[in-house]
Short mmCIF file of C-alpha atoms in Angstrom, two decimals:
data_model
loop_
_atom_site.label_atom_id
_atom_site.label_comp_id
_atom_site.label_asym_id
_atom_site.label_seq_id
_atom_site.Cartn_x
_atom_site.Cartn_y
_atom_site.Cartn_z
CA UNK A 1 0.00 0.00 0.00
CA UNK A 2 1.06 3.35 -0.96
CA UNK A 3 1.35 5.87 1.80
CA UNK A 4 0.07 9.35 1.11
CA UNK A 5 1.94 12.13 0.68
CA UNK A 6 2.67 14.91 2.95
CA UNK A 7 1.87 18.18 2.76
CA UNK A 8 5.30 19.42 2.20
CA UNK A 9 6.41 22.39 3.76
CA UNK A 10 5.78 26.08 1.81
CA UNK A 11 8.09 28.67 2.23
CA UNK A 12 7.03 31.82 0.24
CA UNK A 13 9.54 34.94 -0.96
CA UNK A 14 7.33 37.48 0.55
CA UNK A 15 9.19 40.29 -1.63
CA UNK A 16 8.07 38.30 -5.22
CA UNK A 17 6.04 35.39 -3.89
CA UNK A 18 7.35 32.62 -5.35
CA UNK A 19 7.00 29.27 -3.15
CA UNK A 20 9.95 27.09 -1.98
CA UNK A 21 9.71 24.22 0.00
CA UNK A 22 12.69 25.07 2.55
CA UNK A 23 13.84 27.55 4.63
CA UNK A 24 17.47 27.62 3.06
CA UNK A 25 16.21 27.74 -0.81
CA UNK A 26 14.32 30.83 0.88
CA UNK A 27 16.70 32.41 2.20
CA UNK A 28 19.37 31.78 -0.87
CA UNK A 29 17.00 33.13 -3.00
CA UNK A 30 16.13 36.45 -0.72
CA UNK A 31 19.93 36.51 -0.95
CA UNK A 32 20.28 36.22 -4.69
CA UNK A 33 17.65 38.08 -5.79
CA UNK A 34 16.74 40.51 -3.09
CA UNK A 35 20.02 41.44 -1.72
CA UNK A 36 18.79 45.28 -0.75
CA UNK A 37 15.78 43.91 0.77
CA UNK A 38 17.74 41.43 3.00
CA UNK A 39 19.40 44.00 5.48
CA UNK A 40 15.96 45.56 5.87
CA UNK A 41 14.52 42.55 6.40
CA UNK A 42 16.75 41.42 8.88
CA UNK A 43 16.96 44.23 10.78
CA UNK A 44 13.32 44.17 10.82
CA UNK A 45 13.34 40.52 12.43
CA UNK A 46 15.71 41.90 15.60
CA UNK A 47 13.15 45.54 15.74
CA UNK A 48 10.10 42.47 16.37
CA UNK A 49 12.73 40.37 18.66
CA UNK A 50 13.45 43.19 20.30
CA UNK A 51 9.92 44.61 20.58
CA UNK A 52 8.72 41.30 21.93
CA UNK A 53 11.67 41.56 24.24
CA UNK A 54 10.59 44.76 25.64
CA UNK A 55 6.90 43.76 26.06
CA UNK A 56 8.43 40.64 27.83
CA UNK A 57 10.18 42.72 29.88
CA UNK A 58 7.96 45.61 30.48
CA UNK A 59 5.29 42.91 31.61
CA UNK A 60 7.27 40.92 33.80
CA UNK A 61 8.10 44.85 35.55
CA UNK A 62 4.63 45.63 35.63
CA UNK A 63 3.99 42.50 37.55
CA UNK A 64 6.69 42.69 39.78
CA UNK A 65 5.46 46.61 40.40
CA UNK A 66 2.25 45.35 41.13
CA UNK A 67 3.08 42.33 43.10
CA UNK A 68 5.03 44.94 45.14
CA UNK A 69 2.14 47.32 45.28
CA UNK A 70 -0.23 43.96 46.22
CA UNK A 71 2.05 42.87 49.48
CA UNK A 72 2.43 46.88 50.68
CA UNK A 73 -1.30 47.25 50.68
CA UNK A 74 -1.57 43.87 52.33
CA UNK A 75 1.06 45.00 55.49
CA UNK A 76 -0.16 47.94 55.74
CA UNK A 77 -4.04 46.55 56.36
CA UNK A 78 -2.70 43.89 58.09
CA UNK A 79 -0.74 46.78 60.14
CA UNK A 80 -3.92 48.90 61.18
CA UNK A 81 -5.60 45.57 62.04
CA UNK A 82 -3.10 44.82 64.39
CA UNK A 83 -2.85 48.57 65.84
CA UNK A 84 -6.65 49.04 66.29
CA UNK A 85 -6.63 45.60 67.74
CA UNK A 86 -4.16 46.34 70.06
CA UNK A 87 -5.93 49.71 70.69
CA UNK A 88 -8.91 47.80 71.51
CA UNK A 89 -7.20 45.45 73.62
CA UNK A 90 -5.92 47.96 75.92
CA UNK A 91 -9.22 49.76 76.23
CA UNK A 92 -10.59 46.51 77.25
CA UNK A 93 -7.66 45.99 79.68
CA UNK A 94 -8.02 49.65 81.11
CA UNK A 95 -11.66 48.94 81.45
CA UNK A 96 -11.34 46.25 83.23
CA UNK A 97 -8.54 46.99 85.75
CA UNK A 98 -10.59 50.12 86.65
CA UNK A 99 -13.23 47.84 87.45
CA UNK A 100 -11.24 45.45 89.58
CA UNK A 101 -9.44 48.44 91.62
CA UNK A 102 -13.19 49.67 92.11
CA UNK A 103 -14.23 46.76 93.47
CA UNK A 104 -11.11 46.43 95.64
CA UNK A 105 -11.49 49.41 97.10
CA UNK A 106 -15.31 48.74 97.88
CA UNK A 107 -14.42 45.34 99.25
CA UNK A 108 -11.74 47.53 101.15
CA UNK A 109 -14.44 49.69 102.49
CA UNK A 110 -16.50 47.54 103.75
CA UNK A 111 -14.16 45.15 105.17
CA UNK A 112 -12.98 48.54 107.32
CA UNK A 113 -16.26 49.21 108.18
CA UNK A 114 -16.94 45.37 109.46
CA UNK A 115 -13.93 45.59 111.49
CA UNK A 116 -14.48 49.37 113.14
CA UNK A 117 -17.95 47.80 113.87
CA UNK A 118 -16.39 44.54 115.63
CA UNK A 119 -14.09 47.37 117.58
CA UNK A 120 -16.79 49.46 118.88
CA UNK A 121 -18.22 45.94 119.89
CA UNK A 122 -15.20 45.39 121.80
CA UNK A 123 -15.42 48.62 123.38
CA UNK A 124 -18.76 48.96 124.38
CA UNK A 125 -20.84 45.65 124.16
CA UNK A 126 -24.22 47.62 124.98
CA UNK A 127 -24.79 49.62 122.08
CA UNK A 128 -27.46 49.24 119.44
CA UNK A 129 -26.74 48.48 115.96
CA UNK A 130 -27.76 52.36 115.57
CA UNK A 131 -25.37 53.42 117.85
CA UNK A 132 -22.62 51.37 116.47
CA UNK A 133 -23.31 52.48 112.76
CA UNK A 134 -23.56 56.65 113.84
CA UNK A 135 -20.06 55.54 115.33
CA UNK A 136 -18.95 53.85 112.23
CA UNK A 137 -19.91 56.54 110.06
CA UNK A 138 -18.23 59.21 111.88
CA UNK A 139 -14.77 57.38 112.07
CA UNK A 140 -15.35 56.47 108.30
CA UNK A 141 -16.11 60.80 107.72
CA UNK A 142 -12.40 60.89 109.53
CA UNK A 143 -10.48 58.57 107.31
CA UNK A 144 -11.51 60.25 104.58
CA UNK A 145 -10.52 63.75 105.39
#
């Protein structure tokens, strides 16, 4: 059996059109009979390496600019998240040991009072509980000033 043929290759002069069927008659042709039109061809063929070069180039910098712009934006949200949480934090914090010293000193308070109580007990066993808190209350008004 007879194999079919292949397409075979087409390589056309693109200065007169005529087809060859490699690269190299091409090009020896171009040489031959377009000698002027070879430079400018060539130099041509580095402007579009070139050209793609640059894009290539100018891409992969616009990527890295952005990539850069990307991670800044990131650390710097991921900065104020941290700060405000830490802001937060310590409001929290503040809140809370003012709360605890408060209740501290209440507990203080009234542990003073208990005990002045329990004194004037001591001291005078016949008093009513009256009596005992007008005495309280006045030694409490001393304290304080």
């Amino acid at each position: 059996m007879k194999q079919p043929l292949q397409d075979p290759e087409i390589h056309i002069c693109q200065f007169c059109n005529k087809v060859f069927t490699t690269s190299e008659n091409l090009d020896a042709h171009i040489s031959r009979r377009h000698p002027e039109k070879e430079n400018l061809m060539s130099s041509m063929n580095q402007n579009e390496l070139l050209t793609s070069r640059d894009k290539q180039l100018l891409s992969e910098k616009k990527m890295k600019e952005e990539k850069e712009h990307f991670s800044s934006v990131v650390i710097d949200e991921l900065k104020k998240f941290f700060t405000e949480s830490h802001e937060q934090q310590a409001k929290r914090f503040e809140s809370e040991l003012h709360t605890i010293k408060r209740a501290q000193t209440v507990s203080l308070e009234e542990s003073q009072g208990e005990i002045t109580k329990l004194r004037v007990l001591q001291e005078q066993p016949k008093m009513t509980t009256q009596e005992i808190e007008k005495v309280v209350e006045e030694q409490s008004q001393k304290q304080l000033q």
